[in-house]
């Protein structure tokens, strides 16, 4: 599991859903959608310290920082290490927030010509990010 700590900087509520904006660093704000509201979950408040938790298999890798897609959680990174398997490969990524891991197909590593030191973008869908109050 990947884990990044930050503080909730903004909250948007619609029905039983909350979109939490979490400032990990001043340059990096990530979002998580939660099936809860500030009325039902006390930790959902601006300023609350939280951990953003997401699986390595939920990290999408892009090779261009100007990717125009609907996925908003985009984290600039560089590849620290690649552990190639027959079907899957584990990428260890260096980011401004520390290290992250991504598990992608080995075919994707080959197709994208990924190698240690390459600049990439780690992308995570906001519905795949879990929040944990600290």
mmCIF file of N, CA and C in Angstrom:
data_model
loop_
_atom_site.group_PDB
_atom_site.id
_atom_site.type_symbol
_atom_site.label_atom_id
_atom_site.label_comp_id
_atom_site.label_asym_id
_atom_site.label_seq_id
_atom_site.Cartn_x
_atom_site.Cartn_y
_atom_site.Cartn_z
ATOM 1 N N UNK A 1 0.832 -1.192 0.000
ATOM 2 C CA UNK A 1 0.000 0.000 0.000
ATOM 3 C C UNK A 1 0.873 1.250 0.000
ATOM 4 N N UNK A 2 0.447 2.224 -0.760
ATOM 5 C CA UNK A 2 1.083 3.533 -0.744
ATOM 6 C C UNK A 2 0.373 4.396 0.285
ATOM 7 N N UNK A 3 1.127 5.260 0.923
ATOM 8 C CA UNK A 3 0.561 6.107 1.974
ATOM 9 C C UNK A 3 1.231 7.474 1.915
ATOM 10 N N UNK A 4 0.411 8.514 1.789
ATOM 11 C CA UNK A 4 0.889 9.888 1.797
ATOM 12 C C UNK A 4 0.108 10.656 2.854
ATOM 13 N N UNK A 5 0.785 11.467 3.647
ATOM 14 C CA UNK A 5 0.112 12.253 4.663
ATOM 15 C C UNK A 5 -0.106 13.676 4.179
ATOM 16 N N UNK A 6 -1.197 14.281 4.623
ATOM 17 C CA UNK A 6 -1.495 15.656 4.273
ATOM 18 C C UNK A 6 -2.609 16.189 5.148
ATOM 19 N N UNK A 7 -3.080 17.370 4.820
ATOM 20 C CA UNK A 7 -4.171 18.014 5.552
ATOM 21 C C UNK A 7 -5.304 18.338 4.596
ATOM 22 N N UNK A 8 -6.527 18.102 5.053
ATOM 23 C CA UNK A 8 -7.683 18.430 4.230
ATOM 24 C C UNK A 8 -7.722 19.949 4.058
ATOM 25 N N UNK A 9 -7.716 20.398 2.803
ATOM 26 C CA UNK A 9 -7.712 21.829 2.527
ATOM 27 C C UNK A 9 -9.061 22.340 2.027
ATOM 28 N N UNK A 10 -9.895 21.431 1.553
ATOM 29 C CA UNK A 10 -11.206 21.824 1.019
ATOM 30 C C UNK A 10 -12.110 20.606 1.017
ATOM 31 N N UNK A 11 -13.394 20.837 1.211
ATOM 32 C CA UNK A 11 -14.384 19.758 1.212
ATOM 33 C C UNK A 11 -15.568 20.171 0.348
ATOM 34 N N UNK A 12 -16.011 19.256 -0.509
ATOM 35 C CA UNK A 12 -17.221 19.457 -1.300
ATOM 36 C C UNK A 12 -18.163 18.303 -0.985
ATOM 37 N N UNK A 13 -19.414 18.617 -0.673
ATOM 38 C CA UNK A 13 -20.382 17.589 -0.296
ATOM 39 C C UNK A 13 -21.552 17.607 -1.264
ATOM 40 N N UNK A 14 -21.976 16.404 -1.662
ATOM 41 C CA UNK A 14 -23.170 16.234 -2.483
ATOM 42 C C UNK A 14 -23.857 14.962 -2.032
ATOM 43 N N UNK A 15 -25.028 15.108 -1.463
ATOM 44 C CA UNK A 15 -25.738 13.937 -0.945
ATOM 45 C C UNK A 15 -24.922 13.267 0.143
ATOM 46 N N UNK A 16 -24.646 11.968 -0.043
ATOM 47 C CA UNK A 16 -23.863 11.210 0.937
ATOM 48 C C UNK A 16 -22.394 11.105 0.562
ATOM 49 N N UNK A 17 -21.947 11.892 -0.407
ATOM 50 C CA UNK A 17 -20.561 11.830 -0.872
ATOM 51 C C UNK A 17 -19.804 13.094 -0.510
ATOM 52 N N UNK A 18 -18.537 12.922 -0.196
ATOM 53 C CA UNK A 18 -17.658 14.057 0.061
ATOM 54 C C UNK A 18 -16.430 13.929 -0.820
ATOM 55 N N UNK A 19 -16.083 15.032 -1.494
ATOM 56 C CA UNK A 19 -14.834 15.114 -2.229
ATOM 57 C C UNK A 19 -13.879 15.903 -1.352
ATOM 58 N N UNK A 20 -12.856 15.222 -0.852
ATOM 59 C CA UNK A 20 -11.866 15.850 0.024
ATOM 60 C C UNK A 20 -10.626 16.206 -0.775
ATOM 61 N N UNK A 21 -10.213 17.458 -0.693
ATOM 62 C CA UNK A 21 -8.975 17.931 -1.305
ATOM 63 C C UNK A 21 -7.927 17.889 -0.197
ATOM 64 N N UNK A 22 -6.839 17.167 -0.418
ATOM 65 C CA UNK A 22 -5.813 16.994 0.611
ATOM 66 C C UNK A 22 -4.502 17.589 0.119
ATOM 67 N N UNK A 23 -3.995 18.566 0.861
ATOM 68 C CA UNK A 23 -2.711 19.176 0.524
ATOM 69 C C UNK A 23 -1.597 18.323 1.110
ATOM 70 N N UNK A 24 -0.884 17.658 0.229
ATOM 71 C CA UNK A 24 0.244 16.819 0.636
ATOM 72 C C UNK A 24 1.487 17.698 0.769
ATOM 73 N N UNK A 25 1.673 18.576 -0.200
ATOM 74 C CA UNK A 25 2.689 19.630 -0.155
ATOM 75 C C UNK A 25 2.015 20.864 -0.759
ATOM 76 N N UNK A 26 2.607 22.049 -0.597
ATOM 77 C CA UNK A 26 1.989 23.226 -1.221
ATOM 78 C C UNK A 26 1.824 23.076 -2.744
ATOM 79 N N UNK A 27 2.667 22.258 -3.383
ATOM 80 C CA UNK A 27 2.589 22.061 -4.825
ATOM 81 C C UNK A 27 1.725 20.868 -5.230
ATOM 82 N N UNK A 28 1.288 20.055 -4.270
ATOM 83 C CA UNK A 28 0.573 18.826 -4.613
ATOM 84 C C UNK A 28 -0.675 18.659 -3.758
ATOM 85 N N UNK A 29 -1.831 18.796 -4.405
ATOM 86 C CA UNK A 29 -3.119 18.560 -3.756
ATOM 87 C C UNK A 29 -3.752 17.365 -4.445
ATOM 88 N N UNK A 30 -4.072 16.336 -3.647
ATOM 89 C CA UNK A 30 -4.722 15.142 -4.179
ATOM 90 C C UNK A 30 -6.158 15.108 -3.685
ATOM 91 N N UNK A 31 -7.000 14.346 -4.378
ATOM 92 C CA UNK A 31 -8.418 14.278 -4.042
ATOM 93 C C UNK A 31 -8.843 12.846 -3.770
ATOM 94 N N UNK A 32 -9.815 12.732 -2.869
ATOM 95 C CA UNK A 32 -10.402 11.424 -2.563
ATOM 96 C C UNK A 32 -11.902 11.606 -2.420
ATOM 97 N N UNK A 33 -12.654 10.648 -2.948
ATOM 98 C CA UNK A 33 -14.105 10.669 -2.784
ATOM 99 C C UNK A 33 -14.444 9.693 -1.664
ATOM 100 N N UNK A 34 -15.277 10.140 -0.738
ATOM 101 C CA UNK A 34 -15.599 9.348 0.445
ATOM 102 C C UNK A 34 -17.106 9.200 0.541
ATOM 103 N N UNK A 35 -17.570 7.992 0.867
ATOM 104 C CA UNK A 35 -18.999 7.759 1.061
ATOM 105 C C UNK A 35 -19.302 8.062 2.521
ATOM 106 N N UNK A 36 -19.284 9.335 2.828
ATOM 107 C CA UNK A 36 -19.523 9.876 4.162
ATOM 108 C C UNK A 36 -19.624 11.378 4.002
ATOM 109 N N UNK A 37 -20.045 12.058 5.046
ATOM 110 C CA UNK A 37 -20.107 13.520 5.035
ATOM 111 C C UNK A 37 -19.555 14.031 6.357
ATOM 112 N N UNK A 38 -19.301 15.326 6.465
ATOM 113 C CA UNK A 38 -18.855 15.863 7.754
ATOM 114 C C UNK A 38 -19.859 15.596 8.883
ATOM 115 N N UNK A 39 -21.133 15.424 8.539
ATOM 116 C CA UNK A 39 -22.150 15.118 9.560
ATOM 117 C C UNK A 39 -22.023 13.690 10.077
ATOM 118 N N UNK A 40 -21.528 12.769 9.234
ATOM 119 C CA UNK A 40 -21.451 11.356 9.635
ATOM 120 C C UNK A 40 -20.027 10.897 9.954
ATOM 121 N N UNK A 41 -19.023 11.700 9.598
ATOM 122 C CA UNK A 41 -17.620 11.348 9.860
ATOM 123 C C UNK A 41 -16.899 12.606 10.358
ATOM 124 N N UNK A 42 -16.609 12.653 11.637
ATOM 125 C CA UNK A 42 -16.042 13.845 12.275
ATOM 126 C C UNK A 42 -14.692 14.260 11.693
ATOM 127 N N UNK A 43 -13.941 13.318 11.132
ATOM 128 C CA UNK A 43 -12.618 13.657 10.598
ATOM 129 C C UNK A 43 -12.690 14.474 9.308
ATOM 130 N N UNK A 44 -13.852 14.530 8.679
ATOM 131 C CA UNK A 44 -13.994 15.274 7.424
ATOM 132 C C UNK A 44 -14.182 16.760 7.722
ATOM 133 N N UNK A 45 -13.053 17.426 7.990
ATOM 134 C CA UNK A 45 -13.081 18.862 8.255
ATOM 135 C C UNK A 45 -11.780 19.479 7.758
ATOM 136 N N UNK A 46 -11.871 20.709 7.312
ATOM 137 C CA UNK A 46 -10.700 21.429 6.823
ATOM 138 C C UNK A 46 -9.668 21.530 7.943
ATOM 139 N N UNK A 47 -8.410 21.238 7.590
ATOM 140 C CA UNK A 47 -7.311 21.275 8.554
ATOM 141 C C UNK A 47 -6.975 19.928 9.152
ATOM 142 N N UNK A 48 -7.866 18.962 9.034
ATOM 143 C CA UNK A 48 -7.639 17.627 9.609
ATOM 144 C C UNK A 48 -6.469 16.939 8.911
ATOM 145 N N UNK A 49 -5.555 16.401 9.699
ATOM 146 C CA UNK A 49 -4.457 15.620 9.133
ATOM 147 C C UNK A 49 -4.975 14.230 8.795
ATOM 148 N N UNK A 50 -4.670 13.780 7.586
ATOM 149 C CA UNK A 50 -5.128 12.467 7.124
ATOM 150 C C UNK A 50 -4.009 11.776 6.355
ATOM 151 N N UNK A 51 -4.179 10.488 6.202
ATOM 152 C CA UNK A 51 -3.309 9.707 5.317
ATOM 153 C C UNK A 51 -4.144 9.332 4.102
ATOM 154 N N UNK A 52 -3.552 9.488 2.927
ATOM 155 C CA UNK A 52 -4.141 9.013 1.675
ATOM 156 C C UNK A 52 -3.524 7.641 1.422
ATOM 157 N N UNK A 53 -4.353 6.631 1.284
ATOM 158 C CA UNK A 53 -3.866 5.267 1.128
ATOM 159 C C UNK A 53 -4.419 4.685 -0.167
ATOM 160 N N UNK A 54 -3.534 4.073 -0.968
ATOM 161 C CA UNK A 54 -3.981 3.458 -2.212
ATOM 162 C C UNK A 54 -3.038 2.324 -2.595
ATOM 163 N N UNK A 55 -3.604 1.334 -3.273
ATOM 164 C CA UNK A 55 -2.858 0.143 -3.676
ATOM 165 C C UNK A 55 -1.870 0.448 -4.798
ATOM 166 N N UNK A 56 -0.787 -0.299 -4.826
ATOM 167 C CA UNK A 56 0.212 -0.176 -5.889
ATOM 168 C C UNK A 56 -0.382 -0.503 -7.255
ATOM 169 N N UNK A 57 -1.380 -1.393 -7.268
ATOM 170 C CA UNK A 57 -2.010 -1.796 -8.527
ATOM 171 C C UNK A 57 -2.967 -0.737 -9.055
ATOM 172 N N UNK A 58 -3.264 0.282 -8.266
ATOM 173 C CA UNK A 58 -4.163 1.361 -8.688
ATOM 174 C C UNK A 58 -3.411 2.563 -9.252
ATOM 175 N N UNK A 59 -2.085 2.469 -9.322
ATOM 176 C CA UNK A 59 -1.276 3.567 -9.849
ATOM 177 C C UNK A 59 -1.082 3.371 -11.352
ATOM 178 N N UNK A 60 -1.454 4.379 -12.106
ATOM 179 C CA UNK A 60 -1.297 4.382 -13.555
ATOM 180 C C UNK A 60 -0.052 5.202 -13.863
ATOM 181 N N UNK A 61 0.740 4.758 -14.811
ATOM 182 C CA UNK A 61 1.974 5.465 -15.148
ATOM 183 C C UNK A 61 1.836 6.145 -16.501
ATOM 184 N N UNK A 62 2.174 7.425 -16.537
ATOM 185 C CA UNK A 62 2.214 8.185 -17.778
ATOM 186 C C UNK A 62 3.617 8.720 -17.984
ATOM 187 N N UNK A 63 3.959 9.015 -19.220
ATOM 188 C CA UNK A 63 5.316 9.485 -19.505
ATOM 189 C C UNK A 63 5.358 10.956 -19.908
ATOM 190 N N UNK A 64 4.239 11.657 -19.782
ATOM 191 C CA UNK A 64 4.187 13.057 -20.177
ATOM 192 C C UNK A 64 3.456 13.841 -19.103
ATOM 193 N N UNK A 65 4.083 14.878 -18.561
ATOM 194 C CA UNK A 65 3.468 15.655 -17.482
ATOM 195 C C UNK A 65 2.293 16.501 -17.965
ATOM 196 N N UNK A 66 2.072 16.603 -19.240
ATOM 197 C CA UNK A 66 0.961 17.386 -19.792
ATOM 198 C C UNK A 66 -0.176 16.489 -20.269
ATOM 199 N N UNK A 67 -0.397 15.400 -19.557
ATOM 200 C CA UNK A 67 -1.448 14.455 -19.933
ATOM 201 C C UNK A 67 -2.810 15.125 -19.753
ATOM 202 N N UNK A 68 -3.640 15.078 -20.784
ATOM 203 C CA UNK A 68 -4.974 15.657 -20.707
ATOM 204 C C UNK A 68 -5.985 14.525 -20.612
ATOM 205 N N UNK A 69 -6.296 14.151 -19.371
ATOM 206 C CA UNK A 69 -7.266 13.097 -19.096
ATOM 207 C C UNK A 69 -8.098 13.523 -17.890
ATOM 208 N N UNK A 70 -9.140 12.793 -17.603
ATOM 209 C CA UNK A 70 -10.030 13.153 -16.504
ATOM 210 C C UNK A 70 -9.466 12.804 -15.124
ATOM 211 N N UNK A 71 -8.419 12.012 -15.077
ATOM 212 C CA UNK A 71 -7.842 11.631 -13.788
ATOM 213 C C UNK A 71 -7.045 12.797 -13.216
ATOM 214 N N UNK A 72 -7.475 13.307 -12.064
ATOM 215 C CA UNK A 72 -6.906 14.527 -11.513
ATOM 216 C C UNK A 72 -5.730 14.306 -10.567
ATOM 217 N N UNK A 73 -5.619 13.160 -9.955
ATOM 218 C CA UNK A 73 -4.523 12.895 -9.024
ATOM 219 C C UNK A 73 -3.279 12.494 -9.814
ATOM 220 N N UNK A 74 -2.502 13.499 -10.196
ATOM 221 C CA UNK A 74 -1.292 13.269 -10.980
ATOM 222 C C UNK A 74 -0.082 13.714 -10.165
ATOM 223 N N UNK A 75 0.837 12.785 -9.948
ATOM 224 C CA UNK A 75 2.007 13.032 -9.104
ATOM 225 C C UNK A 75 3.272 12.911 -9.952
ATOM 226 N N UNK A 76 4.006 14.004 -10.145
ATOM 227 C CA UNK A 76 5.273 13.916 -10.881
ATOM 228 C C UNK A 76 6.246 13.002 -10.129
ATOM 229 N N UNK A 77 6.970 12.176 -10.865
ATOM 230 C CA UNK A 77 7.878 11.212 -10.235
ATOM 231 C C UNK A 77 9.018 10.870 -11.176
ATOM 232 N N UNK A 78 9.997 10.178 -10.625
ATOM 233 C CA UNK A 78 11.043 9.570 -11.453
ATOM 234 C C UNK A 78 11.186 8.126 -10.990
ATOM 235 N N UNK A 79 11.588 7.279 -11.916
ATOM 236 C CA UNK A 79 11.713 5.853 -11.605
ATOM 237 C C UNK A 79 13.028 5.606 -10.874
ATOM 238 N N UNK A 80 12.900 5.083 -9.673
ATOM 239 C CA UNK A 80 14.036 4.736 -8.824
ATOM 240 C C UNK A 80 14.577 3.348 -9.166
ATOM 241 N N UNK A 81 13.613 2.420 -9.363
ATOM 242 C CA UNK A 81 13.983 1.015 -9.543
ATOM 243 C C UNK A 81 12.845 0.302 -10.267
ATOM 244 N N UNK A 82 13.205 -0.661 -11.104
ATOM 245 C CA UNK A 82 12.214 -1.502 -11.781
ATOM 246 C C UNK A 82 12.526 -2.960 -11.471
ATOM 247 N N UNK A 83 11.541 -3.663 -10.919
ATOM 248 C CA UNK A 83 11.668 -5.100 -10.688
ATOM 249 C C UNK A 83 10.762 -5.784 -11.704
ATOM 250 N N UNK A 84 11.370 -6.335 -12.759
ATOM 251 C CA UNK A 84 10.600 -6.949 -13.842
ATOM 252 C C UNK A 84 10.264 -8.406 -13.524
ATOM 253 N N UNK A 85 8.999 -8.715 -13.693
ATOM 254 C CA UNK A 85 8.535 -10.086 -13.615
ATOM 255 C C UNK A 85 8.076 -10.511 -14.995
ATOM 256 N N UNK A 86 7.643 -11.738 -15.109
ATOM 257 C CA UNK A 86 7.202 -12.218 -16.419
ATOM 258 C C UNK A 86 5.943 -11.473 -16.881
ATOM 259 N N UNK A 87 4.985 -11.278 -15.981
ATOM 260 C CA UNK A 87 3.736 -10.610 -16.342
ATOM 261 C C UNK A 87 3.614 -9.213 -15.765
ATOM 262 N N UNK A 88 4.066 -9.039 -14.523
ATOM 263 C CA UNK A 88 3.952 -7.756 -13.838
ATOM 264 C C UNK A 88 5.318 -7.240 -13.437
ATOM 265 N N UNK A 89 5.413 -5.913 -13.358
ATOM 266 C CA UNK A 89 6.649 -5.273 -12.900
ATOM 267 C C UNK A 89 6.305 -4.278 -11.803
ATOM 268 N N UNK A 90 7.217 -4.169 -10.840
ATOM 269 C CA UNK A 90 7.049 -3.208 -9.748
ATOM 270 C C UNK A 90 7.977 -2.037 -9.995
ATOM 271 N N UNK A 91 7.397 -0.834 -10.018
ATOM 272 C CA UNK A 91 8.175 0.384 -10.176
ATOM 273 C C UNK A 91 8.261 1.082 -8.829
ATOM 274 N N UNK A 92 9.459 1.395 -8.399
ATOM 275 C CA UNK A 92 9.656 2.213 -7.209
ATOM 276 C C UNK A 92 9.888 3.631 -7.714
ATOM 277 N N UNK A 93 9.047 4.554 -7.266
ATOM 278 C CA UNK A 93 9.060 5.916 -7.775
ATOM 279 C C UNK A 93 9.512 6.901 -6.710
ATOM 280 N N UNK A 94 10.268 7.896 -7.113
ATOM 281 C CA UNK A 94 10.678 8.990 -6.227
ATOM 282 C C UNK A 94 9.811 10.197 -6.564
ATOM 283 N N UNK A 95 9.154 10.772 -5.543
ATOM 284 C CA UNK A 95 8.298 11.942 -5.731
ATOM 285 C C UNK A 95 8.682 13.011 -4.705
ATOM 286 N N UNK A 96 8.087 14.181 -4.817
ATOM 287 C CA UNK A 96 8.352 15.226 -3.829
ATOM 288 C C UNK A 96 7.803 14.860 -2.459
ATOM 289 N N UNK A 97 6.943 13.851 -2.413
ATOM 290 C CA UNK A 97 6.358 13.414 -1.144
ATOM 291 C C UNK A 97 7.054 12.185 -0.571
ATOM 292 N N UNK A 98 8.048 11.667 -1.262
ATOM 293 C CA UNK A 98 8.716 10.437 -0.844
ATOM 294 C C UNK A 98 8.557 9.367 -1.901
ATOM 295 N N UNK A 99 8.664 8.128 -1.479
ATOM 296 C CA UNK A 99 8.592 7.021 -2.428
ATOM 297 C C UNK A 99 7.174 6.487 -2.565
ATOM 298 N N UNK A 100 6.846 6.078 -3.775
ATOM 299 C CA UNK A 100 5.603 5.386 -4.093
ATOM 300 C C UNK A 100 5.958 4.145 -4.891
ATOM 301 N N UNK A 101 5.053 3.177 -4.894
ATOM 302 C CA UNK A 101 5.234 1.987 -5.711
ATOM 303 C C UNK A 101 4.057 1.832 -6.652
ATOM 304 N N UNK A 102 4.334 1.318 -7.833
ATOM 305 C CA UNK A 102 3.306 1.026 -8.827
ATOM 306 C C UNK A 102 3.556 -0.372 -9.360
ATOM 307 N N UNK A 103 2.498 -1.120 -9.537
ATOM 308 C CA UNK A 103 2.601 -2.433 -10.174
ATOM 309 C C UNK A 103 1.848 -2.339 -11.496
ATOM 310 N N UNK A 104 2.584 -2.516 -12.580
ATOM 311 C CA UNK A 104 2.019 -2.420 -13.930
ATOM 312 C C UNK A 104 2.440 -3.659 -14.711
ATOM 313 N N UNK A 105 1.839 -3.850 -15.859
ATOM 314 C CA UNK A 105 2.220 -5.002 -16.669
ATOM 315 C C UNK A 105 3.643 -4.821 -17.192
ATOM 316 N N UNK A 106 4.353 -5.910 -17.304
ATOM 317 C CA UNK A 106 5.700 -5.869 -17.868
ATOM 318 C C UNK A 106 5.635 -5.422 -19.321
ATOM 319 N N UNK A 107 4.549 -5.776 -19.996
ATOM 320 C CA UNK A 107 4.368 -5.319 -21.370
ATOM 321 C C UNK A 107 4.286 -3.784 -21.433
ATOM 322 N N UNK A 108 3.622 -3.159 -20.445
ATOM 323 C CA UNK A 108 3.542 -1.696 -20.412
ATOM 324 C C UNK A 108 4.927 -1.083 -20.212
ATOM 325 N N UNK A 109 5.743 -1.705 -19.364
ATOM 326 C CA UNK A 109 7.110 -1.218 -19.147
ATOM 327 C C UNK A 109 7.877 -1.249 -20.463
ATOM 328 N N UNK A 110 7.717 -2.351 -21.208
ATOM 329 C CA UNK A 110 8.399 -2.481 -22.504
ATOM 330 C C UNK A 110 7.851 -1.487 -23.524
ATOM 331 N N UNK A 111 6.522 -1.378 -23.614
ATOM 332 C CA UNK A 111 5.884 -0.498 -24.597
ATOM 333 C C UNK A 111 6.261 0.965 -24.366
ATOM 334 N N UNK A 112 6.301 1.376 -23.092
ATOM 335 C CA UNK A 112 6.654 2.756 -22.758
ATOM 336 C C UNK A 112 8.164 2.985 -22.694
ATOM 337 N N UNK A 113 8.927 1.894 -22.879
ATOM 338 C CA UNK A 113 10.399 1.957 -22.821
ATOM 339 C C UNK A 113 10.873 2.568 -21.504
ATOM 340 N N UNK A 114 10.252 2.147 -20.412
ATOM 341 C CA UNK A 114 10.599 2.707 -19.102
ATOM 342 C C UNK A 114 11.940 2.183 -18.619
ATOM 343 N N UNK A 115 12.707 3.090 -18.006
ATOM 344 C CA UNK A 115 13.988 2.692 -17.418
ATOM 345 C C UNK A 115 14.256 3.555 -16.189
ATOM 346 N N UNK A 116 15.167 3.092 -15.357
ATOM 347 C CA UNK A 116 15.539 3.817 -14.156
ATOM 348 C C UNK A 116 15.967 5.237 -14.523
ATOM 349 N N UNK A 117 15.485 6.207 -13.748
ATOM 350 C CA UNK A 117 15.819 7.610 -13.983
ATOM 351 C C UNK A 117 14.803 8.364 -14.823
ATOM 352 N N UNK A 118 13.922 7.650 -15.513
ATOM 353 C CA UNK A 118 12.926 8.319 -16.362
ATOM 354 C C UNK A 118 11.956 9.147 -15.525
ATOM 355 N N UNK A 119 11.574 10.301 -16.055
ATOM 356 C CA UNK A 119 10.519 11.114 -15.464
ATOM 357 C C UNK A 119 9.176 10.548 -15.908
ATOM 358 N N UNK A 120 8.273 10.356 -14.960
ATOM 359 C CA UNK A 120 6.945 9.826 -15.246
ATOM 360 C C UNK A 120 5.917 10.591 -14.407
ATOM 361 N N UNK A 121 4.666 10.266 -14.632
ATOM 362 C CA UNK A 121 3.579 10.798 -13.825
ATOM 363 C C UNK A 121 2.828 9.605 -13.249
ATOM 364 N N UNK A 122 2.700 9.567 -11.915
ATOM 365 C CA UNK A 122 1.905 8.540 -11.243
ATOM 366 C C UNK A 122 0.492 9.100 -11.101
ATOM 367 N N UNK A 123 -0.486 8.343 -11.567
ATOM 368 C CA UNK A 123 -1.869 8.816 -11.607
ATOM 369 C C UNK A 123 -2.744 7.827 -10.833
ATOM 370 N N UNK A 124 -3.626 8.378 -9.990
ATOM 371 C CA UNK A 124 -4.508 7.532 -9.189
ATOM 372 C C UNK A 124 -5.925 8.093 -9.263
ATOM 373 N N UNK A 125 -6.895 7.248 -9.595
ATOM 374 C CA UNK A 125 -8.293 7.680 -9.633
ATOM 375 C C UNK A 125 -8.733 8.073 -8.220
ATOM 376 N N UNK A 126 -9.500 9.157 -8.112
ATOM 377 C CA UNK A 126 -9.885 9.643 -6.792
ATOM 378 C C UNK A 126 -10.766 8.672 -6.024
ATOM 379 N N UNK A 127 -11.476 7.792 -6.709
ATOM 380 C CA UNK A 127 -12.296 6.799 -6.007
ATOM 381 C C UNK A 127 -11.482 5.598 -5.537
ATOM 382 N N UNK A 128 -10.200 5.541 -5.865
ATOM 383 C CA UNK A 128 -9.323 4.458 -5.398
ATOM 384 C C UNK A 128 -8.481 4.882 -4.198
ATOM 385 N N UNK A 129 -8.633 6.135 -3.770
ATOM 386 C CA UNK A 129 -7.873 6.654 -2.641
ATOM 387 C C UNK A 129 -8.747 6.574 -1.381
ATOM 388 N N UNK A 130 -8.204 5.966 -0.335
ATOM 389 C CA UNK A 130 -8.899 5.899 0.955
ATOM 390 C C UNK A 130 -8.291 6.940 1.882
ATOM 391 N N UNK A 131 -9.116 7.516 2.745
ATOM 392 C CA UNK A 131 -8.648 8.468 3.731
ATOM 393 C C UNK A 131 -8.634 7.822 5.105
ATOM 394 N N UNK A 132 -7.602 8.141 5.871
ATOM 395 C CA UNK A 132 -7.496 7.648 7.240
ATOM 396 C C UNK A 132 -7.131 8.836 8.117
ATOM 397 N N UNK A 133 -7.952 9.102 9.124
ATOM 398 C CA UNK A 133 -7.668 10.212 10.030
ATOM 399 C C UNK A 133 -6.429 9.905 10.856
ATOM 400 N N UNK A 134 -5.612 10.917 11.088
ATOM 401 C CA UNK A 134 -4.399 10.761 11.906
ATOM 402 C C UNK A 134 -4.559 11.487 13.228
#
